[in-house]
Amino acid sequence: LMAKGKKQASSSSVSSSSDSTVFKYKRGETVLCFHGPTAYPAQILDFRILYENEGGDVGPQYQVHYKGWNKKWDEWVSESRILKMTEENMAAVANTKSSNAGPSNVTAVSTNPESMENNNDINSIASDNNKSTKAPILKGRGPKNVVGIRVFKRARKNKISVNVSNQGMLRLIDEWQWNTRNQLLVHPLPRPNTVDQILEEFCNFQIEELKNSGRNHGRISKTQETLIREQVAGVREYFTESLPIYLLYRFERQQYVEMTEKYPKRPTSSIYGAEHLMRLVVKIPDLVHGVQMKEQKAEALEKLFNDLAKFLETHCQLCFAKQYEFAAPSYIRVIWEY
């Protein structure tokens, strides 16, 4: 109940008492927020509580803006994806690779350990696509519990998860550090083994696997083969569409501009290779999250990308770059002029 004479908080605001007793982070606070394989500085824009969310998290959620990113990247995240901005947490995030323990090594120094939904494996860094451990449920429903907090209900949506090995996740963390901290670039581009070539091998591998499975006795129908080829072509399309928006680090964007200008008639899937294809594999659950699709299609998509993840790790180790190249001073100047 509000004191007489005081206005009740609107649906878009939270009282200071609610702010301190329910939420760990305040509006305007700078935090570390996990997005993909690592955490980035972000600012808290708003917060809310979900009392019901079929198939997803309930409890406190925060709207964050990743500093230096376009506002189109602003998103609502669960409290488990956020860390206090402290030197200890920054060091722990940076040293995740060396600890070989994923986000669990952050627990000792964080008030709210990031686990991408509380997994104790480095696979959980990929995103909250792998597993979903619900935040503590706030009993009851609606604004009666907390004055002025917006309440949302979400329709059930299909989620997919992709399993990537510890080694694969460590490679992604290495890439992030080499690129964002050491100012190194994948070299050379175009890659000796491009996404197109890798997907062609993957397609043939999938066809042979199906031929040799069960009662097929080395033969499959033309329809089955066509379906596999269409699925792999869909992966190529996913890659081409998502690369410039979702799969490049900030430091790589100028390289992308240079490559597309140098090879204007060449699709990006014939320029980039396993490094960026693996980023798509890890990111795909986020890209399709919230997209309404039939359960059968979601299951097929999940299987396809899990098969691709396994193929990349077991058949394409030599496709990943063994060395990165230092960016030229002129390149760095262009980057900082953005």
Short mmCIF file of C-alpha atoms in Angstrom, two decimals:
data_model
loop_
_atom_site.label_atom_id
_atom_site.label_comp_id
_atom_site.label_asym_id
_atom_site.label_seq_id
_atom_site.Cartn_x
_atom_site.Cartn_y
_atom_site.Cartn_z
CA LEU A 1 0.00 0.00 0.00
CA MET A 2 1.21 3.48 -0.81
CA ALA A 3 1.12 6.24 1.76
CA LYS A 4 -1.86 8.55 1.40
CA GLY A 5 -1.13 11.50 -0.85
CA LYS A 6 1.60 9.68 -2.76
CA LYS A 7 1.06 8.55 -6.31
CA GLN A 8 1.29 4.88 -7.02
CA ALA A 9 4.27 3.90 -9.21
CA SER A 10 3.34 3.53 -12.84
CA SER A 11 3.74 0.30 -14.79
CA SER A 12 6.99 1.62 -16.26
CA SER A 13 8.70 2.51 -12.97
CA VAL A 14 9.75 0.85 -9.72
CA SER A 15 9.84 2.37 -6.29
CA SER A 16 13.16 2.75 -4.52
CA SER A 17 12.19 0.17 -1.92
CA SER A 18 11.42 -2.35 -4.65
CA ASP A 19 14.66 -1.38 -6.32
CA SER A 20 16.73 -2.26 -3.28
CA THR A 21 14.86 -5.30 -2.01
CA VAL A 22 14.13 -7.13 -5.26
CA PHE A 23 16.74 -6.10 -7.80
CA LYS A 24 20.51 -6.41 -7.42
CA TYR A 25 21.25 -3.89 -10.14
CA LYS A 26 20.01 -0.34 -10.64
CA ARG A 27 19.05 1.66 -13.69
CA GLY A 28 22.10 3.29 -15.21
CA GLU A 29 24.50 0.88 -13.50
CA THR A 30 27.39 -0.45 -15.59
CA VAL A 31 27.74 -4.21 -15.37
CA LEU A 32 29.28 -7.16 -17.18
CA CYS A 33 26.67 -9.03 -19.21
CA PHE A 34 27.28 -12.31 -21.00
CA HIS A 35 26.42 -12.33 -24.69
CA GLY A 36 27.71 -15.34 -26.56
CA PRO A 37 31.03 -16.73 -25.35
CA THR A 38 32.05 -13.82 -23.16
CA ALA A 39 30.88 -10.86 -21.09
CA TYR A 40 30.75 -7.26 -22.27
CA PRO A 41 30.31 -3.95 -20.43
CA ALA A 42 26.65 -3.03 -20.47
CA GLN A 43 24.33 -0.50 -18.90
CA ILE A 44 21.09 -1.37 -17.12
CA LEU A 45 18.24 0.44 -18.86
CA ASP A 46 15.24 -1.05 -17.09
CA PHE A 47 14.08 -4.03 -15.09
CA ARG A 48 11.01 -6.15 -14.56
CA ILE A 49 9.83 -9.39 -13.01
CA LEU A 50 8.34 -12.31 -14.89
CA TYR A 51 5.97 -14.24 -12.66
CA GLU A 52 5.03 -16.70 -15.39
CA ASN A 53 7.03 -17.70 -18.44
CA GLU A 54 6.21 -21.07 -19.91
CA GLY A 55 9.35 -22.82 -21.02
CA GLY A 56 11.66 -20.04 -19.80
CA ASP A 57 12.99 -18.13 -16.84
CA VAL A 58 10.91 -16.34 -14.26
CA GLY A 59 12.05 -13.75 -11.76
CA PRO A 60 14.07 -10.55 -12.19
CA GLN A 61 15.08 -9.55 -15.70
CA TYR A 62 17.07 -6.57 -16.92
CA GLN A 63 17.07 -4.63 -20.14
CA VAL A 64 20.70 -3.98 -21.04
CA HIS A 65 22.55 -1.87 -23.59
CA TYR A 66 25.99 -3.17 -24.56
CA LYS A 67 28.32 -0.19 -24.51
CA GLY A 68 29.63 0.77 -27.92
CA TRP A 69 27.05 -1.42 -29.67
CA ASN A 70 24.11 -0.30 -31.75
CA LYS A 71 20.93 -0.07 -29.69
CA LYS A 72 19.38 -2.82 -31.83
CA TRP A 73 21.41 -5.20 -29.64
CA ASP A 74 19.57 -4.06 -26.50
CA GLU A 75 17.90 -7.05 -24.92
CA TRP A 76 16.19 -8.42 -21.82
CA VAL A 77 18.36 -10.89 -19.91
CA SER A 78 17.95 -12.94 -16.77
CA GLU A 79 19.83 -11.96 -13.63
CA SER A 80 22.09 -15.00 -13.98
CA ARG A 81 23.75 -13.46 -17.06
CA ILE A 82 24.96 -10.37 -15.22
CA LEU A 83 28.03 -9.71 -13.07
CA LYS A 84 28.99 -6.70 -11.02
CA MET A 85 31.57 -4.53 -12.76
CA THR A 86 34.57 -5.18 -10.53
CA GLU A 87 38.25 -5.72 -11.27
CA GLU A 88 37.98 -9.24 -9.90
CA ASN A 89 35.07 -10.14 -12.16
CA MET A 90 36.73 -8.58 -15.19
CA ALA A 91 39.87 -10.62 -14.50
CA ALA A 92 37.86 -13.78 -13.89
CA VAL A 93 36.00 -13.41 -17.18
CA ALA A 94 39.26 -12.77 -19.04
CA ASN A 95 40.87 -15.80 -17.42
CA THR A 96 37.97 -18.19 -18.02
CA LYS A 97 40.03 -19.98 -20.63
CA SER A 98 43.00 -20.63 -18.39
CA SER A 99 40.85 -21.85 -15.52
CA ASN A 100 39.13 -24.37 -17.83
CA ALA A 101 36.07 -24.19 -15.67
CA GLY A 102 33.70 -21.97 -17.55
CA PRO A 103 31.68 -19.41 -15.67
CA SER A 104 31.83 -21.45 -12.46
CA ASN A 105 35.21 -19.89 -11.72
CA VAL A 106 33.51 -16.52 -11.48
CA THR A 107 31.38 -17.65 -8.58
CA ALA A 108 33.99 -16.88 -5.95
CA VAL A 109 34.16 -13.21 -6.87
CA SER A 110 30.65 -12.44 -8.07
CA THR A 111 27.48 -11.64 -6.26
CA ASN A 112 25.55 -13.23 -9.10
CA PRO A 113 27.64 -15.85 -10.94
CA GLU A 114 27.11 -16.02 -14.69
CA SER A 115 26.41 -19.48 -15.81
CA MET A 116 24.20 -19.01 -18.83
CA GLU A 117 21.45 -20.55 -16.78
CA ASN A 118 23.72 -22.04 -14.12
CA ASN A 119 25.54 -24.80 -15.96
CA ASN A 120 28.89 -25.79 -14.48
CA ASP A 121 30.40 -26.54 -17.85
CA ILE A 122 32.02 -24.14 -20.24
CA ASN A 123 29.42 -25.16 -22.82
CA SER A 124 27.03 -22.93 -20.90
CA ILE A 125 28.98 -19.84 -21.94
CA ALA A 126 27.62 -20.19 -25.46
CA SER A 127 24.27 -18.68 -24.48
CA ASP A 128 21.26 -19.54 -22.44
CA ASN A 129 20.34 -21.88 -25.27
CA ASN A 130 21.89 -25.01 -23.82
CA LYS A 131 20.08 -25.47 -20.55
CA SER A 132 17.58 -23.41 -18.67
CA THR A 133 17.59 -23.54 -14.90
CA LYS A 134 14.82 -21.34 -13.64
CA ALA A 135 15.53 -18.44 -11.33
CA PRO A 136 13.85 -18.59 -7.91
CA ILE A 137 10.12 -18.31 -8.48
CA LEU A 138 8.39 -15.38 -6.84
CA LYS A 139 5.19 -16.84 -5.49
CA GLY A 140 1.94 -15.18 -6.30
CA ARG A 141 1.37 -13.11 -9.36
CA GLY A 142 0.76 -9.61 -10.53
CA PRO A 143 1.60 -6.21 -9.13
CA LYS A 144 0.29 -7.11 -5.65
CA ASN A 145 3.69 -8.52 -4.76
CA VAL A 146 5.86 -5.62 -5.88
CA VAL A 147 4.43 -2.17 -6.49
CA GLY A 148 4.91 -0.83 -10.00
CA ILE A 149 6.68 -3.84 -11.52
CA ARG A 150 5.48 -4.88 -14.92
CA VAL A 151 4.22 -8.41 -15.30
CA PHE A 152 4.58 -10.33 -18.55
CA LYS A 153 3.35 -13.64 -19.81
CA ARG A 154 4.98 -15.32 -22.77
CA ALA A 155 3.64 -17.92 -25.10
CA ARG A 156 5.46 -21.22 -25.24
CA LYS A 157 8.05 -21.24 -27.97
CA ASN A 158 10.34 -23.96 -29.19
CA LYS A 159 13.93 -23.79 -28.03
CA ILE A 160 16.88 -25.58 -29.53
CA SER A 161 20.20 -26.35 -27.91
CA VAL A 162 23.55 -27.11 -29.49
CA ASN A 163 26.25 -29.00 -27.65
CA VAL A 164 29.78 -27.76 -28.21
CA SER A 165 32.75 -29.41 -26.51
CA ASN A 166 34.95 -27.70 -23.96
CA GLN A 167 37.70 -27.52 -26.58
CA GLY A 168 35.36 -25.79 -29.01
CA MET A 169 34.27 -23.25 -26.43
CA LEU A 170 37.86 -22.58 -25.38
CA ARG A 171 38.73 -21.91 -29.00
CA LEU A 172 35.93 -19.34 -29.19
CA ILE A 173 37.22 -17.62 -26.06
CA ASP A 174 40.74 -17.62 -27.50
CA GLU A 175 39.43 -16.02 -30.69
CA TRP A 176 37.64 -13.33 -28.72
CA GLN A 177 40.80 -12.52 -26.75
CA TRP A 178 43.05 -12.53 -29.82
CA ASN A 179 40.67 -10.27 -31.69
CA THR A 180 39.43 -7.81 -29.08
CA ARG A 181 42.46 -7.65 -26.79
CA ASN A 182 45.43 -8.43 -28.99
CA GLN A 183 44.06 -6.86 -32.19
CA LEU A 184 44.69 -9.96 -34.27
CA LEU A 185 42.73 -10.98 -37.36
CA VAL A 186 41.93 -14.35 -38.92
CA HIS A 187 44.55 -14.90 -41.62
CA PRO A 188 44.46 -15.41 -44.50
CA LEU A 189 41.15 -14.43 -46.01
CA PRO A 190 39.68 -15.97 -48.07
CA ARG A 191 40.22 -19.06 -45.93
CA PRO A 192 41.87 -22.12 -47.53
CA ASN A 193 38.83 -24.12 -46.42
CA THR A 194 35.78 -21.94 -46.83
CA VAL A 195 32.31 -22.35 -45.36
CA ASP A 196 31.07 -23.49 -48.77
CA GLN A 197 33.69 -26.22 -48.94
CA ILE A 198 33.10 -27.34 -45.36
CA LEU A 199 29.33 -27.49 -45.84
CA GLU A 200 29.75 -29.46 -49.06
CA GLU A 201 31.83 -32.02 -47.17
CA PHE A 202 29.31 -32.01 -44.35
CA CYS A 203 26.47 -32.60 -46.80
CA ASN A 204 28.24 -35.58 -48.37
CA PHE A 205 29.06 -36.91 -44.91
CA GLN A 206 25.41 -36.68 -43.85
CA ILE A 207 24.29 -38.53 -46.97
CA GLU A 208 26.82 -41.33 -46.41
CA GLU A 209 25.85 -41.57 -42.74
CA LEU A 210 22.20 -41.99 -43.69
CA LYS A 211 23.04 -44.58 -46.33
CA ASN A 212 24.97 -46.66 -43.83
CA SER A 213 22.45 -46.41 -41.02
CA GLY A 214 19.78 -48.90 -40.04
CA ARG A 215 18.02 -50.71 -42.83
CA ASN A 216 19.13 -48.48 -45.69
CA HIS A 217 21.83 -50.94 -46.81
CA GLY A 218 23.87 -48.26 -48.53
CA ARG A 219 20.96 -46.72 -50.39
CA ILE A 220 18.63 -43.79 -49.79
CA SER A 221 15.86 -42.27 -51.85
CA LYS A 222 16.29 -39.21 -54.01
CA THR A 223 13.85 -37.41 -51.72
CA GLN A 224 16.00 -38.11 -48.66
CA GLU A 225 19.14 -36.88 -50.41
CA THR A 226 17.36 -33.75 -51.63
CA LEU A 227 16.15 -33.01 -48.11
CA ILE A 228 19.69 -33.18 -46.74
CA ARG A 229 21.00 -30.90 -49.47
CA GLU A 230 18.22 -28.41 -48.81
CA GLN A 231 18.95 -28.42 -45.08
CA VAL A 232 22.64 -27.76 -45.64
CA ALA A 233 21.80 -25.03 -48.15
CA GLY A 234 19.70 -23.50 -45.39
CA VAL A 235 22.74 -23.45 -43.10
CA ARG A 236 24.68 -21.62 -45.81
CA GLU A 237 21.87 -19.07 -46.05
CA TYR A 238 21.79 -18.66 -42.27
CA PHE A 239 25.52 -17.98 -42.36
CA THR A 240 25.40 -15.45 -45.19
CA GLU A 241 22.55 -13.50 -43.63
CA SER A 242 23.84 -13.50 -40.06
CA LEU A 243 27.58 -12.97 -40.62
CA PRO A 244 27.70 -9.15 -40.91
CA ILE A 245 25.17 -8.62 -38.13
CA TYR A 246 25.80 -11.32 -35.53
CA LEU A 247 29.04 -13.20 -36.19
CA LEU A 248 31.69 -10.49 -36.45
CA TYR A 249 33.52 -8.88 -33.57
CA ARG A 250 33.81 -5.11 -33.77
CA PHE A 251 37.48 -5.33 -34.71
CA GLU A 252 36.66 -7.59 -37.68
CA ARG A 253 34.07 -5.34 -39.33
CA GLN A 254 36.56 -3.32 -41.37
CA GLN A 255 38.11 -6.57 -42.59
CA TYR A 256 34.64 -7.62 -43.74
CA VAL A 257 34.24 -4.34 -45.62
CA GLU A 258 37.61 -4.80 -47.28
CA MET A 259 36.90 -8.40 -48.29
CA THR A 260 33.47 -7.66 -49.75
CA GLU A 261 34.91 -4.73 -51.71
CA LYS A 262 37.81 -6.84 -52.97
CA TYR A 263 35.55 -9.78 -53.91
CA PRO A 264 32.21 -8.14 -54.77
CA LYS A 265 30.89 -11.16 -56.67
CA ARG A 266 32.04 -13.71 -54.14
CA PRO A 267 29.59 -14.79 -51.40
CA THR A 268 30.89 -14.46 -47.86
CA SER A 269 30.49 -18.21 -47.45
CA SER A 270 33.35 -18.57 -49.94
CA ILE A 271 35.52 -16.06 -48.05
CA TYR A 272 35.15 -17.04 -44.39
CA GLY A 273 35.79 -20.45 -42.90
CA ALA A 274 35.43 -22.74 -39.91
CA GLU A 275 36.10 -20.00 -37.33
CA HIS A 276 32.99 -18.02 -38.19
CA LEU A 277 30.90 -21.08 -39.02
CA MET A 278 31.48 -22.32 -35.46
CA ARG A 279 30.25 -18.97 -34.17
CA LEU A 280 27.01 -19.55 -36.08
CA VAL A 281 26.69 -23.01 -34.54
CA VAL A 282 26.97 -21.52 -31.06
CA LYS A 283 24.73 -18.56 -31.84
CA ILE A 284 21.94 -20.29 -33.76
CA PRO A 285 19.78 -20.99 -30.67
CA ASP A 286 19.71 -17.25 -29.95
CA LEU A 287 18.96 -16.42 -33.58
CA VAL A 288 15.90 -18.66 -33.72
CA HIS A 289 14.79 -18.09 -30.13
CA GLY A 290 11.27 -16.75 -30.10
CA VAL A 291 10.66 -17.73 -33.71
CA GLN A 292 7.40 -19.63 -33.99
CA MET A 293 8.00 -22.96 -35.68
CA LYS A 294 6.51 -26.41 -35.56
CA GLU A 295 8.04 -28.76 -33.03
CA GLN A 296 9.11 -31.15 -35.77
CA LYS A 297 10.99 -28.38 -37.58
CA ALA A 298 12.66 -27.23 -34.36
CA GLU A 299 13.82 -30.78 -33.66
CA ALA A 300 15.20 -31.14 -37.19
CA LEU A 301 17.05 -27.83 -36.87
CA GLU A 302 18.50 -28.83 -33.51
CA LYS A 303 19.72 -32.17 -34.87
CA LEU A 304 21.22 -30.52 -37.95
CA PHE A 305 23.31 -28.03 -35.98
CA ASN A 306 24.37 -30.61 -33.40
CA ASP A 307 25.53 -32.82 -36.26
CA LEU A 308 27.39 -29.86 -37.75
CA ALA A 309 29.04 -29.03 -34.42
CA LYS A 310 30.24 -32.61 -34.10
CA PHE A 311 31.45 -32.64 -37.70
CA LEU A 312 33.45 -29.44 -37.23
CA GLU A 313 35.12 -30.82 -34.13
CA THR A 314 35.89 -34.29 -35.45
CA HIS A 315 36.58 -33.72 -39.15
CA CYS A 316 37.61 -30.09 -39.53
CA GLN A 317 40.31 -29.45 -36.93
CA LEU A 318 42.78 -28.56 -39.67
CA CYS A 319 40.34 -26.02 -41.09
CA PHE A 320 40.70 -23.67 -38.13
CA ALA A 321 43.36 -20.98 -38.34
CA LYS A 322 46.57 -21.88 -36.54
CA GLN A 323 47.82 -18.32 -36.49
CA TYR A 324 46.29 -14.89 -36.51
CA GLU A 325 47.89 -11.80 -37.96
CA PHE A 326 48.49 -8.46 -36.27
CA ALA A 327 46.37 -5.73 -37.81
CA ALA A 328 48.26 -2.96 -39.59
CA PRO A 329 48.37 0.46 -37.88
CA SER A 330 46.33 1.91 -40.74
CA TYR A 331 43.65 -0.70 -40.13
CA ILE A 332 43.54 0.10 -36.41
CA ARG A 333 43.17 3.81 -37.15
CA VAL A 334 40.16 3.12 -39.33
CA ILE A 335 38.59 1.00 -36.60
CA TRP A 336 38.89 3.73 -34.00
CA GLU A 337 37.40 6.27 -36.37
CA TYR A 338 34.09 4.40 -36.32
#
